[in-house]
Amino acid sequence: MTATAPDATPAKNGREPIRVAIIGAGLGGIAAAVKLRRSTSAQVVIFEQSAGVGGTWYDNRYPGCEVDVHSHAYSFSFLKYDWPRTHATQPELLAYAEHVVDRFGLRPLLRLNTRVTELAWEESTSTYRLSTERGDSEEFDVVISALGLLNVPRYPEWPGLDTFVGPCFHTSRWEEHDLTGKTVAVVGTGSTAVQIVPAIAPAARQVYVFQREPGWIEPKNEREFTARERSWYRRVPFAQRLNRARIFHQGNRRFKGYDVGSRRQRRMREVCERFIAATIDDPATRAAVTPHYPWGCKRPVLSSTFYPTLNRHDVELVPHAVRQVTPTGVIDATGTRRDIDVLILSTGFQPTKFLSSLDVKGRDGRSIHDVWRERASAFLGITVPGFPNFFMLYGPNTNGGVSVIAQLERQAEVVVRSVRRLERTRRRLVDTSPAATRRFLAWIDRRMVTHASAMNAGCHNYYHDPAGHNVTQWPAGHLAYALATRLLTRFGLRTSR
């Protein structure tokens, strides 16, 4: 039986309310549900494969886990919230997700522990047949995928990995082990690893940090808000909004650094180089963590504690990739073996494999994965021609733009406007113009060359698919995306019977 909002009302045109399925109860799915409830008469069901809401902040529970975007930007624009810190920790973000769900009455809409496996478009009824892992099946008029981007772990294929006798796990599937007195290998130096290493170093006997390729790291400058600041943001009208606007303005200026020939690019490199010089004692380590590619080729990392942790006598940076694993140790690319007790894989995710856990079939039974065989693409990163009434949040080429939460809100607003168009008319579906999609994709590719050239500078990053297409990143600031989602949908999305 379909769960509905307690206050769902009939659509204004006298038809039955539009039934909307949201797949995923992370911050994207929550944003979509809130906006649909506030602006439409749709009946909404939220499917979530985990036992709770929060998405990535439910799944990732490793020591030191926190966001690297300012709290006032990494939160919804429609709700003021009393953040205790400049950068929220994982427990605080999980509590925030729970708060929003309760504040807007979304809990009755949730179906937890329910993984959606397939969507199939039914032309005769203009609906999707949604199937779950349990074997349940029901129909919805509109489906929103809010599965996220960084949710499918990347497991390395090192020889001998399956022979390791100690605890071995990916950071997104964290296992609680007492690391006191243990020798621990952390493989990777991305955003997750730089949070874990400082958190576990005080307990472990020895920590080896394996770095395949260095990344540019900036000081995060995180701190607790003072009591006076918290009172100011709580009580003064628009105080949070003004600070949020300031953060977004700075972020839009920062994007100019992705042009390898810009002054902003040189400035960002200088900031990172000064940070290295000021915080790392050993000259060899300073050289090892300094990249030889432009700032922004990899996703820039923010951390105030990682570099100082490398000064500890019980933490060793190994500036080489892992080549092989033995039952009791790790062998790096130089052939050096180090014996360890625990192996922690901070080896990232598979962001270019969009909707990897979901089989979506559109018109004529075509699978979206067949359509994406050469390249994953979507109009505004949200819709795909031939898949009517199907919307994605955090789809191809939408990562970036200061804060992903703001990007998700803009995408959710596109869905809301589409649902409202269906409610106001007697039309039954929204589909996407192939021509508009091609023009949008061509614009993306041009911008990658002219304004985001650092992303294509040849380092190892998660932006590109196996064919070399940058399929994850948005090549501009958030303001450009907000304008695009507001102005271009009238040309790219069309309703019909």
Coordinates of C-alpha atoms in Angstrom, one line a residue:
M1 CA 0.0 0.0 0.0
T2 CA 1.3 3.4 -0.9
A3 CA 2.2 5.7 2.0
T4 CA 0.9 9.2 1.6
A5 CA 1.3 12.5 3.4
P6 CA -1.2 13.0 6.2
D7 CA -2.5 16.2 4.7
A8 CA -2.4 15.2 1.1
T9 CA -5.2 16.9 -0.8
P10 CA -6.7 16.3 -4.3
A11 CA -5.0 18.1 -7.1
K12 CA -6.7 21.4 -8.2
N13 CA -7.7 20.0 -11.6
G14 CA -9.8 17.3 -9.9
R15 CA -7.5 14.5 -10.8
E16 CA -6.1 12.0 -8.3
P17 CA -3.0 13.4 -6.6
I18 CA 0.2 12.7 -8.5
R19 CA 2.1 9.8 -6.9
V20 CA 5.8 10.5 -6.5
A21 CA 8.5 8.0 -5.4
I22 CA 11.7 9.3 -4.0
I23 CA 14.6 6.8 -3.9
G24 CA 17.0 7.7 -1.2
A25 CA 16.5 9.5 2.2
G26 CA 19.7 11.4 2.2
L27 CA 19.8 15.2 2.1
G28 CA 18.8 15.2 -1.6
G29 CA 15.7 13.1 -1.0
I30 CA 14.8 15.1 2.0
A31 CA 15.0 18.3 0.1
A32 CA 12.8 17.0 -2.7
A33 CA 10.2 15.7 -0.2
V34 CA 10.0 19.0 1.7
K35 CA 9.6 21.1 -1.5
L36 CA 7.0 18.8 -2.9
R37 CA 5.0 18.9 0.3
R38 CA 5.2 22.7 0.5
S39 CA 4.3 23.4 -3.2
T40 CA 2.3 20.5 -4.6
S41 CA -0.5 18.1 -3.8
A42 CA 1.5 15.1 -4.6
Q43 CA 1.5 11.9 -2.6
V44 CA 5.1 11.1 -1.7
V45 CA 6.8 7.9 -0.7
I46 CA 10.5 7.9 0.3
F47 CA 12.3 4.6 -0.2
E48 CA 15.6 4.1 1.7
Q49 CA 17.8 1.0 1.7
S50 CA 19.4 1.8 5.1
A51 CA 17.8 1.7 8.5
G52 CA 17.8 5.5 8.9
V53 CA 17.8 8.8 7.1
G54 CA 20.9 10.9 6.2
G55 CA 22.4 9.1 3.3
T56 CA 26.2 9.4 3.2
W57 CA 26.0 10.8 6.8
Y58 CA 24.3 7.6 7.9
D59 CA 26.7 5.3 6.1
N60 CA 30.0 7.0 6.9
R61 CA 30.8 6.8 10.6
Y62 CA 34.6 6.7 10.6
P63 CA 36.6 8.5 13.3
G64 CA 36.9 12.2 12.5
C65 CA 34.1 12.2 10.0
E66 CA 32.9 15.7 9.2
V67 CA 32.0 18.0 6.3
D68 CA 34.5 20.3 4.7
V69 CA 31.9 22.9 3.7
H70 CA 30.8 25.6 6.1
S71 CA 27.7 24.6 8.1
H72 CA 25.7 27.6 6.9
A73 CA 26.3 26.6 3.3
Y74 CA 26.0 22.9 3.9
S75 CA 22.4 23.1 5.0
F76 CA 19.0 23.9 3.5
S77 CA 18.1 27.5 2.6
F78 CA 14.5 27.1 3.9
L79 CA 15.4 26.3 7.5
K80 CA 17.5 28.3 10.1
Y81 CA 19.4 25.9 12.3
D82 CA 21.6 26.4 15.4
W83 CA 24.9 25.0 14.2
P84 CA 27.5 24.5 17.0
R85 CA 30.5 24.5 14.7
T86 CA 31.8 26.1 11.5
H87 CA 32.0 22.6 10.0
A88 CA 29.6 20.0 11.2
T89 CA 30.6 16.6 12.4
Q90 CA 28.9 13.4 11.2
P91 CA 26.8 13.0 14.3
E92 CA 25.7 16.6 14.0
L93 CA 24.8 16.2 10.3
L94 CA 22.9 13.0 11.1
A95 CA 21.0 14.9 13.8
Y96 CA 20.3 17.7 11.3
A97 CA 18.8 15.2 8.8
E98 CA 16.6 13.7 11.6
H99 CA 15.5 17.2 12.7
V100 CA 14.5 18.2 9.1
V101 CA 12.5 15.0 8.7
D102 CA 10.6 15.6 11.9
R103 CA 10.2 19.4 11.4
F104 CA 8.5 18.9 8.1
G105 CA 6.5 15.7 9.0
L106 CA 8.3 13.4 6.6
R107 CA 8.6 10.3 8.9
P108 CA 5.2 8.8 7.8
L109 CA 6.4 8.9 4.2
L110 CA 9.5 6.8 4.9
R111 CA 10.0 3.2 4.0
L112 CA 13.3 2.2 5.5
N113 CA 15.3 -1.0 4.9
T114 CA 13.7 -1.0 1.4
R115 CA 16.1 -1.1 -1.6
V116 CA 14.6 -0.2 -5.0
T117 CA 16.0 -2.4 -7.7
E118 CA 14.1 -1.6 -10.9
L119 CA 11.9 1.0 -12.6
A120 CA 10.0 0.2 -15.7
W121 CA 8.0 2.7 -17.7
E122 CA 4.5 1.6 -18.7
E123 CA 3.5 3.5 -21.8
S124 CA -0.2 2.6 -21.5
T125 CA -0.6 4.1 -18.1
S126 CA 2.2 6.8 -18.2
T127 CA 3.6 5.4 -14.9
Y128 CA 6.6 3.6 -13.6
R129 CA 6.4 0.1 -12.2
L130 CA 8.7 0.3 -9.2
S131 CA 10.2 -3.0 -7.8
T132 CA 12.0 -3.6 -4.5
E133 CA 14.5 -6.1 -3.4
R134 CA 11.7 -7.8 -1.3
G135 CA 9.7 -8.5 -4.5
D136 CA 7.1 -5.8 -3.9
S137 CA 5.9 -3.8 -6.9
E138 CA 3.7 -0.7 -7.3
E139 CA 3.1 2.2 -9.7
F140 CA 4.1 5.9 -9.5
D141 CA 3.5 8.8 -11.8
V142 CA 6.9 10.4 -11.1
V143 CA 10.1 9.0 -9.8
I144 CA 13.0 10.9 -8.3
S145 CA 16.4 9.2 -7.9
A146 CA 18.3 10.7 -4.9
L147 CA 20.9 7.9 -4.7
G148 CA 23.8 10.3 -4.4
L149 CA 27.2 10.3 -6.1
L150 CA 29.8 8.9 -3.6
N151 CA 28.0 5.9 -2.3
V152 CA 29.5 2.9 -4.1
P153 CA 32.9 2.0 -2.6
R154 CA 35.9 1.4 -4.8
Y155 CA 37.7 -1.7 -3.7
P156 CA 41.2 -2.2 -5.1
E157 CA 42.3 -5.3 -7.0
W158 CA 45.7 -5.8 -5.3
P159 CA 47.1 -9.3 -5.5
G160 CA 46.7 -11.0 -2.1
L161 CA 44.1 -8.6 -0.7
D162 CA 41.8 -11.5 0.1
T163 CA 44.6 -13.3 2.1
F164 CA 45.1 -10.6 4.7
V165 CA 44.3 -12.1 8.1
G166 CA 43.7 -8.9 10.1
P167 CA 40.7 -6.5 10.0
C168 CA 40.4 -5.0 6.5
F169 CA 37.6 -2.6 5.5
H170 CA 36.6 0.4 3.4
T171 CA 36.1 3.6 5.3
S172 CA 32.5 3.9 4.2
R173 CA 31.8 0.5 5.8
W174 CA 33.7 1.3 9.0
E175 CA 34.2 -1.5 11.5
E176 CA 34.8 -0.7 15.1
H177 CA 38.1 -2.2 16.3
D178 CA 40.3 -1.3 19.2
L179 CA 43.3 0.2 17.5
T180 CA 45.2 0.7 20.7
G181 CA 48.8 -0.5 20.2
K182 CA 48.1 -1.7 16.7
T183 CA 50.0 -1.1 13.5
V184 CA 47.6 0.4 11.0
A185 CA 47.9 1.0 7.3
V186 CA 45.6 3.7 5.8
V187 CA 45.6 3.6 2.0
G188 CA 44.8 6.9 0.4
T189 CA 45.2 10.6 1.2
G190 CA 41.9 12.1 0.0
S191 CA 39.3 13.9 2.0
T192 CA 38.3 10.8 4.1
A193 CA 41.9 9.7 4.9
V194 CA 43.0 13.1 6.1
Q195 CA 40.2 13.0 8.7
I196 CA 40.9 9.5 9.8
V197 CA 44.6 9.6 10.3
P198 CA 44.6 12.4 12.9
A199 CA 41.7 10.7 14.7
I200 CA 43.4 7.3 15.1
A201 CA 47.1 8.3 15.4
P202 CA 46.9 8.9 19.2
A203 CA 45.7 5.4 19.9
A204 CA 47.6 3.3 17.3
R205 CA 51.2 2.2 17.9
Q206 CA 52.1 3.0 14.3
V207 CA 50.2 4.4 11.3
Y208 CA 51.5 4.0 7.7
V209 CA 49.8 6.4 5.3
F210 CA 50.1 5.2 1.7
Q211 CA 49.9 8.0 -0.9
R212 CA 49.7 7.1 -4.6
E213 CA 49.6 10.8 -5.6
P214 CA 49.6 13.9 -3.4
G215 CA 46.7 16.3 -3.4
W216 CA 46.5 20.0 -2.7
I217 CA 45.4 20.5 0.9
E218 CA 44.2 23.8 2.3
P219 CA 43.8 24.8 6.0
K220 CA 40.2 24.2 7.0
N221 CA 40.1 26.6 9.9
E222 CA 37.3 24.7 11.6
R223 CA 36.2 25.7 15.1
E224 CA 33.4 25.9 17.6
F225 CA 31.1 28.9 17.3
T226 CA 31.3 31.1 20.4
A227 CA 28.2 31.5 22.5
R228 CA 27.9 35.1 21.3
E229 CA 28.1 34.0 17.6
R230 CA 25.4 31.3 18.1
S231 CA 23.2 33.8 19.8
W232 CA 23.7 36.2 16.9
Y233 CA 22.8 33.6 14.3
R234 CA 19.8 32.5 16.3
R235 CA 18.3 35.8 17.1
V236 CA 19.3 38.3 14.4
P237 CA 17.0 38.1 11.4
F238 CA 18.9 37.2 8.2
A239 CA 22.2 36.7 10.0
Q240 CA 22.6 33.2 8.7
R241 CA 21.4 34.2 5.3
L242 CA 24.0 37.0 5.1
N243 CA 26.8 34.7 6.1
R244 CA 25.6 32.0 3.7
A245 CA 25.6 34.6 0.9
R246 CA 29.1 35.6 1.8
I247 CA 30.3 32.0 1.6
F248 CA 28.7 31.5 -1.8
H249 CA 30.2 34.7 -3.1
Q250 CA 33.7 33.5 -2.0
G251 CA 33.0 30.2 -3.6
N252 CA 32.0 31.7 -6.9
R253 CA 35.3 33.7 -6.9
R254 CA 37.2 30.6 -5.9
F255 CA 36.0 28.8 -9.0
K256 CA 38.1 31.0 -11.1
G257 CA 41.1 29.1 -9.8
Y258 CA 40.1 26.1 -12.0
D259 CA 41.5 28.1 -14.9
V260 CA 45.1 27.0 -15.0
G261 CA 46.2 30.4 -16.4
S262 CA 44.4 32.5 -13.8
R263 CA 45.8 34.6 -11.0
R264 CA 43.4 32.7 -8.7
Q265 CA 45.1 29.5 -9.7
R266 CA 48.5 30.9 -8.6
R267 CA 47.0 32.3 -5.4
M268 CA 45.4 28.9 -4.4
R269 CA 48.7 27.1 -5.1
E270 CA 50.6 29.6 -3.0
V271 CA 48.1 29.2 -0.1
C272 CA 48.7 25.4 -0.2
E273 CA 52.5 25.7 -0.5
R274 CA 52.7 28.1 2.5
F275 CA 50.5 25.7 4.5
I276 CA 52.9 22.8 3.7
A277 CA 56.0 24.9 4.7
A278 CA 54.4 26.1 7.9
T279 CA 53.1 22.8 9.2
I280 CA 55.4 19.9 8.1
D281 CA 58.9 19.6 9.7
D282 CA 60.6 17.1 7.5
P283 CA 61.8 18.4 4.1
A284 CA 61.4 15.0 2.4
T285 CA 57.8 14.8 3.6
R286 CA 57.1 18.4 2.4
A287 CA 58.4 17.4 -1.1
A288 CA 56.4 14.2 -1.1
V289 CA 53.0 16.0 -0.3
T290 CA 53.5 18.8 -2.9
P291 CA 51.7 18.0 -6.2
H292 CA 53.2 18.6 -9.6
Y293 CA 49.9 19.4 -11.2
P294 CA 47.5 22.4 -11.0
W295 CA 45.3 23.1 -8.0
G296 CA 41.9 21.7 -8.7
C297 CA 43.0 18.8 -10.8
K298 CA 41.9 16.6 -7.9
R299 CA 39.2 17.7 -5.6
P300 CA 40.9 20.2 -3.2
V301 CA 41.1 18.8 0.3
L302 CA 40.5 20.9 3.4
S303 CA 42.2 19.8 6.6
S304 CA 43.9 21.7 9.4
T305 CA 45.2 18.6 11.3
F306 CA 46.5 16.1 8.7
Y307 CA 49.9 17.8 8.0
P308 CA 50.7 18.3 11.7
T309 CA 49.9 14.6 12.3
L310 CA 52.6 13.6 9.8
N311 CA 55.2 15.2 12.2
R312 CA 54.4 12.5 14.8
H313 CA 57.1 9.9 15.3
D314 CA 54.5 7.1 15.0
V315 CA 53.0 8.2 11.7
E316 CA 54.9 7.6 8.4
L317 CA 53.9 8.8 5.0
V318 CA 54.7 6.2 2.4
P319 CA 54.7 8.2 -0.9
H320 CA 54.0 5.1 -3.1
A321 CA 51.0 3.1 -4.3
V322 CA 50.3 -0.3 -2.8
R323 CA 51.4 -3.1 -5.1
Q324 CA 50.5 -6.3 -3.2
V325 CA 49.0 -7.4 0.1
T326 CA 50.3 -10.4 2.1
P327 CA 48.6 -12.2 5.0
T328 CA 50.3 -9.9 7.5
G329 CA 51.5 -6.9 5.6
V330 CA 51.5 -4.5 2.6
I331 CA 54.1 -4.2 -0.2
D332 CA 54.4 -0.8 -1.9
A333 CA 55.5 0.0 -5.5
T334 CA 59.2 0.0 -4.5
G335 CA 58.9 -3.6 -3.2
T336 CA 59.2 -2.5 0.4
R337 CA 57.1 -4.6 2.8
R338 CA 55.6 -3.3 6.0
D339 CA 53.9 -5.6 8.6
I340 CA 50.6 -4.4 9.8
D341 CA 47.7 -5.4 12.0
V342 CA 44.8 -3.5 10.4
L343 CA 44.3 -2.4 6.8
I344 CA 42.0 0.6 6.2
L345 CA 41.0 1.2 2.6
S346 CA 40.4 4.9 1.9
T347 CA 40.3 4.2 -1.8
G348 CA 37.3 6.3 -2.8
F349 CA 34.1 5.5 -4.7
Q350 CA 32.8 4.9 -8.2
P351 CA 31.1 8.2 -8.9
T352 CA 31.0 7.8 -12.7
K353 CA 28.8 4.7 -12.4
F354 CA 25.5 6.6 -12.0
L355 CA 22.5 4.6 -10.8
S356 CA 24.7 1.5 -10.5
S357 CA 22.3 -0.2 -8.0
L358 CA 19.2 0.7 -10.0
D359 CA 17.9 -0.6 -13.4
V360 CA 15.8 2.1 -15.1
K361 CA 13.9 1.2 -18.2
G362 CA 12.3 4.0 -20.2
R363 CA 10.3 4.1 -23.5
D364 CA 10.6 0.9 -25.6
G365 CA 12.1 -0.9 -22.6
R366 CA 15.5 0.8 -23.1
S367 CA 17.8 0.6 -20.1
I368 CA 19.3 3.9 -19.0
H369 CA 22.6 2.0 -18.7
D370 CA 22.4 1.1 -22.4
V371 CA 21.8 4.7 -23.2
W372 CA 24.8 5.7 -21.1
R373 CA 27.1 3.0 -22.7
E374 CA 29.3 5.6 -24.2
R375 CA 28.8 8.4 -21.7
A376 CA 26.6 9.2 -18.8
S377 CA 24.8 12.5 -19.5
A378 CA 21.5 14.3 -18.6
F379 CA 19.9 17.6 -19.3
L380 CA 21.0 19.9 -16.4
G381 CA 22.1 16.6 -14.8
I382 CA 18.5 15.9 -14.0
T383 CA 16.6 14.3 -16.9
V384 CA 17.3 12.0 -19.8
P385 CA 15.4 11.9 -23.1
G386 CA 13.2 8.8 -23.4
F387 CA 12.7 8.5 -19.6
P388 CA 9.6 10.6 -19.0
N389 CA 8.7 11.7 -15.4
F390 CA 12.1 10.4 -14.2
F391 CA 14.4 12.9 -12.4
M392 CA 17.8 12.6 -10.9
L393 CA 19.3 14.6 -8.0
Y394 CA 23.2 14.7 -8.1
G395 CA 23.2 13.4 -11.7
P396 CA 26.0 13.8 -14.3
N397 CA 27.9 17.0 -14.2
T398 CA 26.3 18.5 -11.2
N399 CA 29.0 18.0 -8.5
G400 CA 30.5 21.3 -7.2
G401 CA 29.2 24.8 -7.1
V402 CA 30.3 25.7 -3.5
S403 CA 27.8 23.3 -1.7
V404 CA 26.1 20.2 -3.0
I405 CA 23.2 20.9 -0.8
A406 CA 22.4 24.1 -2.8
Q407 CA 22.8 22.1 -6.0
L408 CA 20.3 19.5 -4.7
E409 CA 17.8 22.2 -3.8
R410 CA 17.9 23.7 -7.3
Q411 CA 17.4 20.2 -8.8
A412 CA 14.5 19.5 -6.4
E413 CA 12.9 22.8 -7.5
V414 CA 13.0 21.6 -11.2
V415 CA 11.1 18.5 -10.1
V416 CA 8.6 20.6 -8.2
R417 CA 7.9 22.9 -11.1
S418 CA 7.4 19.9 -13.4
V419 CA 5.0 18.3 -11.0
R420 CA 3.1 21.5 -10.7
R421 CA 2.8 21.8 -14.5
L422 CA 1.3 18.3 -14.5
E423 CA -1.1 19.3 -11.8
R424 CA -2.2 22.4 -13.6
T425 CA -2.9 20.7 -16.9
R426 CA -4.4 17.5 -18.1
R427 CA -1.1 16.3 -19.4
R428 CA 0.5 13.2 -17.9
L429 CA 4.2 13.3 -18.6
V430 CA 7.3 15.4 -18.8
D431 CA 10.0 14.4 -21.2
T432 CA 13.3 15.9 -22.3
S433 CA 14.3 17.4 -25.6
P434 CA 17.2 15.4 -27.2
A435 CA 18.4 18.6 -29.0
A436 CA 18.4 20.6 -25.7
T437 CA 20.4 17.8 -24.0
R438 CA 23.0 17.7 -26.8
R439 CA 23.4 21.5 -26.6
F440 CA 23.8 21.4 -22.9
L441 CA 26.4 18.6 -23.1
A442 CA 28.3 20.6 -25.7
W443 CA 28.3 23.6 -23.4
I444 CA 29.6 21.5 -20.5
D445 CA 32.5 20.2 -22.7
R446 CA 33.4 23.7 -23.9
R447 CA 33.4 25.1 -20.3
M448 CA 35.6 22.2 -19.1
V449 CA 38.2 23.3 -21.7
T450 CA 37.9 27.1 -21.2
H451 CA 37.0 27.6 -17.6
A452 CA 37.9 24.4 -15.8
S453 CA 41.1 23.3 -17.5
A454 CA 42.7 22.2 -14.2
M455 CA 40.2 19.3 -13.9
N456 CA 41.7 17.9 -17.1
A457 CA 45.4 18.4 -16.2
G458 CA 46.3 14.7 -16.1
C459 CA 46.2 13.7 -12.4
H460 CA 44.3 10.8 -10.9
N461 CA 40.8 12.1 -10.1
Y462 CA 37.3 10.7 -9.8
Y463 CA 35.9 13.1 -12.4
H464 CA 36.4 11.1 -15.6
D465 CA 34.9 7.9 -16.9
P466 CA 37.0 5.2 -18.6
A467 CA 36.7 7.0 -22.0
G468 CA 38.1 10.2 -20.5
H469 CA 34.8 12.2 -20.3
N470 CA 34.4 14.4 -17.3
V471 CA 31.0 13.2 -16.2
T472 CA 30.8 14.3 -12.6
Q473 CA 31.7 18.0 -12.3
W474 CA 29.7 21.2 -12.8
P475 CA 32.1 23.6 -14.7
A476 CA 30.9 26.9 -13.0
G477 CA 29.8 28.3 -9.7
H478 CA 26.4 27.8 -8.0
L479 CA 24.9 31.0 -9.3
A480 CA 25.3 29.8 -12.9
Y481 CA 23.6 26.5 -12.0
A482 CA 20.8 28.3 -10.3
L483 CA 20.2 30.4 -13.4
A484 CA 20.4 27.4 -15.7
T485 CA 17.9 25.4 -13.8
R486 CA 15.5 28.4 -13.6
L487 CA 15.8 29.5 -17.3
L488 CA 16.6 26.5 -19.4
T489 CA 14.0 24.1 -18.2
R490 CA 11.3 25.8 -20.4
F491 CA 13.4 24.9 -23.4
G492 CA 14.5 21.4 -22.4
L493 CA 11.4 19.9 -20.7
R494 CA 8.1 19.5 -22.4
T495 CA 4.8 18.1 -21.2
S496 CA 2.5 15.9 -23.2
R497 CA -0.5 13.6 -22.9

